[in-house]
Amino acid sequence: GRKRVEGSLDLRSAAELDRTALGDQRITDLEGRVADLVLIQDRFVSYGEAMEPLDPDRLLLVELRKDSPNDREAAREYWEGIKKLAVQSDPSLGPKADRVLRLIPAYFDYIDAAAAYGRGRSQGYIGQVMKRRRSETFLATKTHNRTRDGSLRLLEESLRLLQTDHLDLWQIHNLSRMEQVEQIFAPDGAVQALLEAREQGIVRYLGVTGHADPHVLAEAIRRFPFDTILMAINAADKHHLSFVDHLLPLAVKKQMGIIGMKVPARGRILSSFAAPAPTGRPSPWYKDSASGTLDMREAVFYVLSQPVSTIIIGCDSIAQLEQNVQFAREFTPLNEQQLASLVDRTEPIHRQALFFRRWG
């Protein structure tokens, strides 16, 4: 088991800063939250983010109690007070505390997962946090199986891995061909699983996702009143099978929750992108074999200027995560001329920026 903190600074002293925030919360609960932070840190380290190992006992002193998710500034001020007390006890804790602050998901409520990601490992990682912080999040996952029975089995596995008894959103994953639409709407298709799960109170909302062909997704949302759609949109979109032109207007008309993805196209749309060295096997994804043409701010602003509800962006580092948060805070919609300019600039590299589209 994990040890309790000992020394001149204890949790009771820290609680003097804000009795409402900590109240009579058990130390074991705080220890669990610290374990969550360590787990998150481990995930970032595994992706190459250099970071000094953190001491779980010391982390107890800088744990953020996020009772009021809508009052981020008050929460941040409280955390800074905790850090001050911690540094008084141990000056070397300051730099570590700053890194911990960056790991706490103080800006995010929407958690995106899928049964197919890492063959379940991704859901397992998220579940380690969800088992203690489920009430703070809007949790979404997906089924890639096109049948009722197969999807219900995946749902059972997702709930187990995510360590929860319910989902806020369950989605049919990556519809890319018309025959898949027919499969999910068959009498024994995946849509039946979604309906049953919602009727049983296991899931709240139903959605569909995809990035290959807007016409396939348009057909799906014409046939069924999905609550949400997760679609691939970036500044190169209009150059091939445009979701903005052929899918987004229909989703808006149906008043769906619209989630944008593939915003930087895994970096391929960015000027900082460097194409990998040739491996001897030609790939249409790197036909242009060039750096991208936009910076991340432009990529984010383009998609946020569309009628989307939110966007999700994969990050390789905490620095990228913080930068994206800052872009969201600074966002103001682009005008038509600015949008058109970004589209024009992506034309030379549109194939690599739309690597996820159906080609040929």
Short mmCIF file of C-alpha atoms in Angstrom, two decimals:
data_model
loop_
_atom_site.label_atom_id
_atom_site.label_comp_id
_atom_site.label_asym_id
_atom_site.label_seq_id
_atom_site.Cartn_x
_atom_site.Cartn_y
_atom_site.Cartn_z
CA GLY A 1 0.00 0.00 0.00
CA ARG A 2 0.86 3.64 -0.38
CA LYS A 3 2.17 5.45 2.70
CA ARG A 4 0.58 8.53 4.17
CA VAL A 5 2.47 11.77 4.07
CA GLU A 6 4.65 12.49 7.05
CA GLY A 7 6.62 15.58 7.95
CA SER A 8 6.04 19.21 8.76
CA LEU A 9 3.32 19.63 6.13
CA ASP A 10 0.27 17.40 6.34
CA LEU A 11 -3.12 17.33 4.66
CA ARG A 12 -4.77 18.97 7.64
CA SER A 13 -2.49 22.00 7.21
CA ALA A 14 -3.22 22.11 3.52
CA ALA A 15 -6.94 22.02 4.21
CA GLU A 16 -6.70 25.35 6.03
CA LEU A 17 -6.53 26.96 2.58
CA ASP A 18 -10.01 25.84 1.62
CA ARG A 19 -12.04 23.73 4.01
CA THR A 20 -14.86 23.47 1.48
CA ALA A 21 -12.54 21.98 -1.13
CA LEU A 22 -11.13 19.25 1.09
CA GLY A 23 -13.69 18.98 3.87
CA ASP A 24 -13.56 15.57 5.52
CA GLN A 25 -12.34 13.80 2.40
CA ARG A 26 -10.55 10.63 3.41
CA ILE A 27 -6.80 10.45 2.88
CA THR A 28 -7.27 7.19 1.02
CA ASP A 29 -9.31 9.03 -1.61
CA LEU A 30 -6.56 11.58 -2.07
CA GLU A 31 -4.04 8.78 -2.32
CA GLY A 32 -6.15 7.32 -5.10
CA ARG A 33 -6.12 10.63 -6.93
CA VAL A 34 -2.35 10.76 -6.63
CA ALA A 35 -2.15 7.27 -8.09
CA ASP A 36 -4.21 8.57 -11.00
CA LEU A 37 -1.71 11.36 -11.58
CA VAL A 38 1.21 8.96 -11.47
CA LEU A 39 -0.57 6.72 -13.97
CA ILE A 40 -1.14 9.66 -16.32
CA GLN A 41 2.49 10.64 -15.96
CA ASP A 42 3.55 7.11 -16.86
CA ARG A 43 1.46 7.28 -20.02
CA PHE A 44 3.17 10.50 -21.10
CA VAL A 45 6.60 9.09 -20.32
CA SER A 46 5.80 6.08 -22.48
CA TYR A 47 5.23 8.44 -25.39
CA GLY A 48 8.64 10.02 -25.01
CA GLU A 49 7.91 13.02 -22.81
CA ALA A 50 11.00 13.48 -20.67
CA MET A 51 9.97 13.90 -17.05
CA GLU A 52 11.58 13.36 -13.69
CA PRO A 53 9.90 10.60 -11.67
CA LEU A 54 7.42 11.95 -9.13
CA ASP A 55 7.10 10.93 -5.50
CA PRO A 56 3.53 9.75 -4.75
CA ASP A 57 3.80 10.79 -1.11
CA ARG A 58 4.83 14.31 -2.05
CA LEU A 59 2.14 14.46 -4.69
CA LEU A 60 -0.45 14.23 -1.95
CA LEU A 61 0.51 17.76 -1.05
CA VAL A 62 -0.20 19.19 -4.48
CA GLU A 63 -3.33 17.25 -5.45
CA LEU A 64 -6.05 19.38 -6.94
CA ARG A 65 -9.49 18.95 -5.45
CA LYS A 66 -11.79 19.79 -8.37
CA ASP A 67 -15.20 20.01 -6.68
CA SER A 68 -16.47 22.73 -9.01
CA PRO A 69 -15.53 21.88 -12.61
CA ASN A 70 -17.10 25.14 -13.81
CA ASP A 71 -14.92 27.27 -11.57
CA ARG A 72 -11.48 26.54 -13.01
CA GLU A 73 -9.88 29.77 -11.81
CA ALA A 74 -10.85 29.18 -8.19
CA ALA A 75 -9.55 25.63 -8.44
CA ARG A 76 -6.26 26.84 -9.87
CA GLU A 77 -5.88 29.43 -7.12
CA TYR A 78 -6.50 26.74 -4.53
CA TRP A 79 -3.89 24.48 -6.11
CA GLU A 80 -1.34 27.32 -6.14
CA GLY A 81 -1.93 27.78 -2.41
CA ILE A 82 -1.30 24.09 -1.82
CA LYS A 83 1.90 24.36 -3.84
CA LYS A 84 3.11 27.29 -1.74
CA LEU A 85 2.75 25.27 1.44
CA ALA A 86 4.46 22.32 -0.18
CA VAL A 87 7.42 24.40 -1.31
CA GLN A 88 7.76 25.89 2.17
CA SER A 89 8.20 22.35 3.44
CA ASP A 90 10.49 21.24 0.61
CA PRO A 91 11.83 23.87 -1.86
CA SER A 92 12.81 21.17 -4.34
CA LEU A 93 9.15 20.32 -4.78
CA GLY A 94 8.39 23.47 -6.81
CA PRO A 95 9.46 22.25 -10.29
CA LYS A 96 7.79 18.89 -9.69
CA ALA A 97 4.59 20.61 -8.65
CA ASP A 98 4.53 22.62 -11.86
CA ARG A 99 4.73 19.43 -13.89
CA VAL A 100 1.92 17.86 -11.90
CA LEU A 101 -0.30 20.84 -12.65
CA ARG A 102 0.15 20.22 -16.35
CA LEU A 103 -0.94 16.61 -15.93
CA ILE A 104 -4.24 17.37 -14.22
CA PRO A 105 -7.10 17.39 -16.74
CA ALA A 106 -8.45 20.71 -15.48
CA TYR A 107 -9.65 21.81 -18.92
CA PHE A 108 -11.24 18.68 -20.29
CA ASP A 109 -14.49 16.88 -19.61
CA TYR A 110 -14.91 14.88 -22.84
CA ILE A 111 -13.01 11.57 -22.90
CA ASP A 112 -12.80 9.78 -26.26
CA ALA A 113 -12.11 6.04 -26.33
CA ALA A 114 -12.77 3.04 -28.57
CA ALA A 115 -12.74 -0.73 -28.23
CA ALA A 116 -10.36 -0.90 -31.19
CA TYR A 117 -7.73 1.49 -29.81
CA GLY A 118 -4.71 -0.56 -28.80
CA ARG A 119 -6.89 -3.69 -28.78
CA GLY A 120 -8.46 -2.49 -25.55
CA ARG A 121 -5.33 -1.17 -23.85
CA SER A 122 -6.41 2.44 -24.32
CA GLN A 123 -9.67 1.82 -22.49
CA GLY A 124 -7.75 0.08 -19.73
CA TYR A 125 -5.55 3.12 -19.18
CA ILE A 126 -8.57 5.42 -19.07
CA GLY A 127 -10.35 3.04 -16.72
CA GLN A 128 -7.62 3.42 -14.11
CA VAL A 129 -8.66 7.07 -13.80
CA MET A 130 -12.38 6.60 -14.39
CA LYS A 131 -12.74 4.31 -11.40
CA ARG A 132 -12.29 7.38 -9.18
CA ARG A 133 -13.17 10.32 -11.41
CA ARG A 134 -16.03 9.05 -13.52
CA SER A 135 -18.48 11.76 -12.37
CA GLU A 136 -16.17 14.50 -13.68
CA THR A 137 -16.23 13.38 -17.30
CA PHE A 138 -18.38 12.85 -20.36
CA LEU A 139 -17.19 9.39 -21.35
CA ALA A 140 -17.50 8.15 -24.94
CA THR A 141 -16.38 4.92 -26.55
CA LYS A 142 -17.11 3.01 -29.76
CA THR A 143 -17.93 -0.37 -31.26
CA HIS A 144 -16.25 -1.45 -34.48
CA ASN A 145 -18.37 -4.59 -34.73
CA ARG A 146 -21.25 -4.28 -37.22
CA THR A 147 -23.56 -6.83 -35.52
CA ARG A 148 -25.84 -6.66 -32.50
CA ASP A 149 -24.27 -9.55 -30.62
CA GLY A 150 -20.70 -8.57 -31.40
CA SER A 151 -21.33 -4.97 -30.34
CA LEU A 152 -22.95 -6.00 -27.06
CA ARG A 153 -19.92 -8.16 -26.28
CA LEU A 154 -17.67 -5.19 -26.98
CA LEU A 155 -19.85 -3.01 -24.77
CA GLU A 156 -19.49 -5.43 -21.89
CA GLU A 157 -15.73 -5.44 -22.36
CA SER A 158 -15.59 -1.64 -22.63
CA LEU A 159 -17.48 -1.18 -19.38
CA ARG A 160 -15.13 -3.62 -17.65
CA LEU A 161 -11.98 -1.93 -18.94
CA LEU A 162 -13.28 1.59 -18.35
CA GLN A 163 -14.34 0.55 -14.82
CA THR A 164 -17.79 2.08 -15.10
CA ASP A 165 -21.39 0.86 -15.32
CA HIS A 166 -22.54 3.39 -17.92
CA LEU A 167 -21.41 5.46 -20.89
CA ASP A 168 -22.43 8.96 -21.81
CA LEU A 169 -21.97 8.21 -25.52
CA TRP A 170 -21.66 4.95 -27.45
CA GLN A 171 -20.74 5.23 -31.12
CA ILE A 172 -20.55 3.04 -34.21
CA HIS A 173 -16.91 3.29 -35.20
CA ASN A 174 -15.57 4.34 -38.60
CA LEU A 175 -18.28 3.72 -41.16
CA SER A 176 -16.46 3.91 -44.48
CA ARG A 177 -18.49 1.88 -47.02
CA MET A 178 -22.16 1.66 -47.94
CA GLU A 179 -22.23 -2.07 -47.27
CA GLN A 180 -21.32 -1.30 -43.66
CA VAL A 181 -24.37 0.94 -43.44
CA GLU A 182 -26.51 -1.97 -44.58
CA GLN A 183 -24.86 -4.22 -42.01
CA ILE A 184 -25.49 -1.97 -39.02
CA PHE A 185 -29.14 -1.43 -39.98
CA ALA A 186 -29.86 -5.13 -40.54
CA PRO A 187 -32.25 -6.83 -38.06
CA ASP A 188 -29.20 -8.23 -36.26
CA GLY A 189 -27.06 -5.14 -36.85
CA ALA A 190 -25.16 -2.89 -34.46
CA VAL A 191 -27.93 -0.26 -34.32
CA GLN A 192 -30.04 -2.80 -32.43
CA ALA A 193 -27.31 -3.06 -29.81
CA LEU A 194 -27.21 0.73 -29.44
CA LEU A 195 -30.97 0.90 -28.97
CA GLU A 196 -31.01 -1.90 -26.39
CA ALA A 197 -28.16 -0.35 -24.43
CA ARG A 198 -29.94 2.99 -24.33
CA GLU A 199 -33.25 1.41 -23.30
CA GLN A 200 -31.48 -0.36 -20.44
CA GLY A 201 -29.91 2.88 -19.24
CA ILE A 202 -26.37 1.70 -19.94
CA VAL A 203 -25.71 4.51 -22.42
CA ARG A 204 -27.21 7.99 -22.63
CA TYR A 205 -26.51 9.04 -26.23
CA LEU A 206 -25.85 7.27 -29.53
CA GLY A 207 -23.42 8.34 -32.21
CA VAL A 208 -21.61 7.44 -35.40
CA THR A 209 -18.08 8.18 -36.59
CA GLY A 210 -16.03 8.14 -39.76
CA HIS A 211 -13.38 9.82 -41.88
CA ALA A 212 -13.33 8.09 -45.26
CA ASP A 213 -16.45 9.14 -47.20
CA PRO A 214 -19.02 11.83 -46.27
CA HIS A 215 -21.75 10.20 -48.37
CA VAL A 216 -21.61 7.02 -46.27
CA LEU A 217 -22.08 8.93 -43.04
CA ALA A 218 -24.79 11.11 -44.58
CA GLU A 219 -26.76 7.98 -45.47
CA ALA A 220 -26.39 6.66 -41.92
CA ILE A 221 -27.71 9.82 -40.25
CA ARG A 222 -30.61 10.00 -42.73
CA ARG A 223 -31.72 6.54 -41.64
CA PHE A 224 -31.40 6.99 -37.89
CA PRO A 225 -31.57 9.92 -35.43
CA PHE A 226 -28.07 9.60 -34.00
CA ASP A 227 -27.35 12.17 -31.28
CA THR A 228 -23.77 12.86 -32.35
CA ILE A 229 -21.38 12.50 -35.24
CA LEU A 230 -17.60 12.40 -35.02
CA MET A 231 -16.18 13.44 -38.38
CA ALA A 232 -12.75 14.18 -39.86
CA ILE A 233 -12.38 17.84 -40.82
CA ASN A 234 -9.28 19.89 -41.50
CA ALA A 235 -8.24 22.78 -43.72
CA ALA A 236 -7.56 20.44 -46.66
CA ASP A 237 -11.08 19.00 -46.50
CA LYS A 238 -12.50 20.74 -49.58
CA HIS A 239 -9.91 19.23 -51.93
CA HIS A 240 -11.33 15.69 -51.81
CA LEU A 241 -14.63 14.14 -50.60
CA SER A 242 -15.43 17.20 -48.54
CA PHE A 243 -17.18 16.58 -45.25
CA VAL A 244 -17.74 20.33 -44.91
CA ASP A 245 -19.71 20.40 -48.16
CA HIS A 246 -21.43 17.00 -48.19
CA LEU A 247 -22.00 16.05 -44.54
CA LEU A 248 -21.70 18.97 -42.13
CA PRO A 249 -24.79 20.88 -43.40
CA LEU A 250 -26.97 17.80 -42.89
CA ALA A 251 -25.63 17.24 -39.38
CA VAL A 252 -26.32 20.87 -38.53
CA LYS A 253 -29.85 20.60 -39.93
CA LYS A 254 -30.48 17.55 -37.75
CA GLN A 255 -29.16 19.48 -34.72
CA MET A 256 -26.60 16.82 -33.90
CA GLY A 257 -23.66 17.15 -31.58
CA ILE A 258 -20.75 17.55 -34.02
CA ILE A 259 -17.24 16.52 -33.00
CA GLY A 260 -14.28 17.32 -35.25
CA MET A 261 -11.17 15.15 -35.52
CA LYS A 262 -8.04 14.81 -37.69
CA VAL A 263 -7.47 18.55 -37.26
CA PRO A 264 -3.69 18.45 -37.88
CA ALA A 265 -3.90 15.11 -39.77
CA ARG A 266 -1.38 13.54 -37.39
CA GLY A 267 0.90 16.46 -38.12
CA ARG A 268 0.86 16.06 -41.90
CA ILE A 269 -0.86 19.41 -42.46
CA LEU A 270 1.74 21.31 -40.41
CA SER A 271 4.82 23.08 -41.71
CA SER A 272 6.78 21.30 -38.97
CA PHE A 273 5.93 17.92 -40.49
CA ALA A 274 8.79 15.89 -41.95
CA ALA A 275 7.79 12.97 -44.18
CA PRO A 276 9.38 9.65 -43.17
CA ALA A 277 12.17 8.25 -45.27
CA PRO A 278 10.98 6.00 -48.16
CA THR A 279 10.74 2.33 -47.26
CA GLY A 280 10.64 1.01 -50.81
CA ARG A 281 6.87 0.60 -50.81
CA PRO A 282 5.04 3.60 -52.33
CA SER A 283 2.27 5.09 -50.23
CA PRO A 284 -0.47 7.47 -51.41
CA TRP A 285 -0.37 9.07 -47.97
CA TYR A 286 2.99 10.64 -48.81
CA LYS A 287 2.48 11.35 -52.49
CA ASP A 288 3.50 14.97 -52.02
CA SER A 289 6.44 14.03 -49.77
CA ALA A 290 6.62 17.53 -48.35
CA SER A 291 6.24 19.49 -45.18
CA GLY A 292 2.77 20.83 -44.50
CA THR A 293 1.78 24.43 -45.03
CA LEU A 294 -0.02 25.56 -41.86
CA ASP A 295 0.85 26.08 -38.24
CA MET A 296 -1.17 24.47 -35.47
CA ARG A 297 -3.02 27.65 -34.58
CA GLU A 298 -4.27 27.97 -38.16
CA ALA A 299 -5.27 24.30 -38.25
CA VAL A 300 -7.27 24.62 -35.04
CA PHE A 301 -8.88 27.93 -35.96
CA TYR A 302 -10.03 26.56 -39.33
CA VAL A 303 -11.98 23.69 -37.76
CA LEU A 304 -13.33 25.70 -34.83
CA SER A 305 -14.67 28.20 -37.38
CA GLN A 306 -16.94 25.46 -38.72
CA PRO A 307 -20.29 24.72 -36.98
CA VAL A 308 -18.80 22.07 -34.66
CA SER A 309 -19.62 21.42 -31.01
CA THR A 310 -16.06 20.49 -30.04
CA ILE A 311 -12.86 19.01 -31.47
CA ILE A 312 -10.54 16.25 -30.29
CA ILE A 313 -6.82 16.33 -31.04
CA GLY A 314 -4.26 13.63 -30.34
CA CYS A 315 -1.19 14.97 -28.55
CA ASP A 316 2.39 13.69 -28.37
CA SER A 317 3.40 15.79 -25.37
CA ILE A 318 2.10 17.90 -22.54
CA ALA A 319 3.46 20.99 -24.29
CA GLN A 320 1.21 20.28 -27.27
CA LEU A 321 -1.77 19.80 -24.97
CA GLU A 322 -1.15 23.13 -23.25
CA GLN A 323 -0.71 24.86 -26.59
CA ASN A 324 -4.03 23.52 -27.86
CA VAL A 325 -5.78 24.75 -24.71
CA GLN A 326 -4.32 28.18 -25.29
CA PHE A 327 -5.50 28.22 -28.90
CA ALA A 328 -9.01 27.34 -27.77
CA ARG A 329 -8.96 30.19 -25.26
CA GLU A 330 -7.77 32.68 -27.87
CA PHE A 331 -10.09 31.50 -30.65
CA THR A 332 -12.13 33.95 -32.69
CA PRO A 333 -13.94 32.74 -35.84
CA LEU A 334 -12.17 33.23 -39.16
CA ASN A 335 -13.97 35.09 -41.93
CA GLU A 336 -14.66 33.60 -45.36
CA GLN A 337 -11.57 35.16 -46.91
CA GLN A 338 -9.31 33.78 -44.19
CA LEU A 339 -10.86 30.33 -44.47
CA ALA A 340 -10.45 30.31 -48.25
CA SER A 341 -6.81 31.32 -47.91
CA LEU A 342 -6.08 28.35 -45.64
CA VAL A 343 -7.83 25.99 -48.05
CA ASP A 344 -5.73 27.33 -50.94
CA ARG A 345 -2.52 26.87 -48.98
CA THR A 346 -3.27 23.20 -48.30
CA GLU A 347 -3.85 22.30 -51.96
CA PRO A 348 -0.23 21.20 -52.65
CA ILE A 349 -0.25 18.79 -49.71
CA HIS A 350 -3.93 17.83 -49.60
CA ARG A 351 -3.37 14.14 -50.27
CA GLN A 352 -1.13 13.62 -47.27
CA ALA A 353 -3.39 15.88 -45.18
CA LEU A 354 -6.36 13.69 -46.15
CA PHE A 355 -4.59 10.35 -45.79
CA PHE A 356 -7.67 8.96 -44.00
CA ARG A 357 -10.05 9.61 -46.93
CA ARG A 358 -11.10 6.97 -49.45
CA TRP A 359 -8.81 7.21 -52.50
CA GLY A 360 -9.33 5.37 -55.76
#
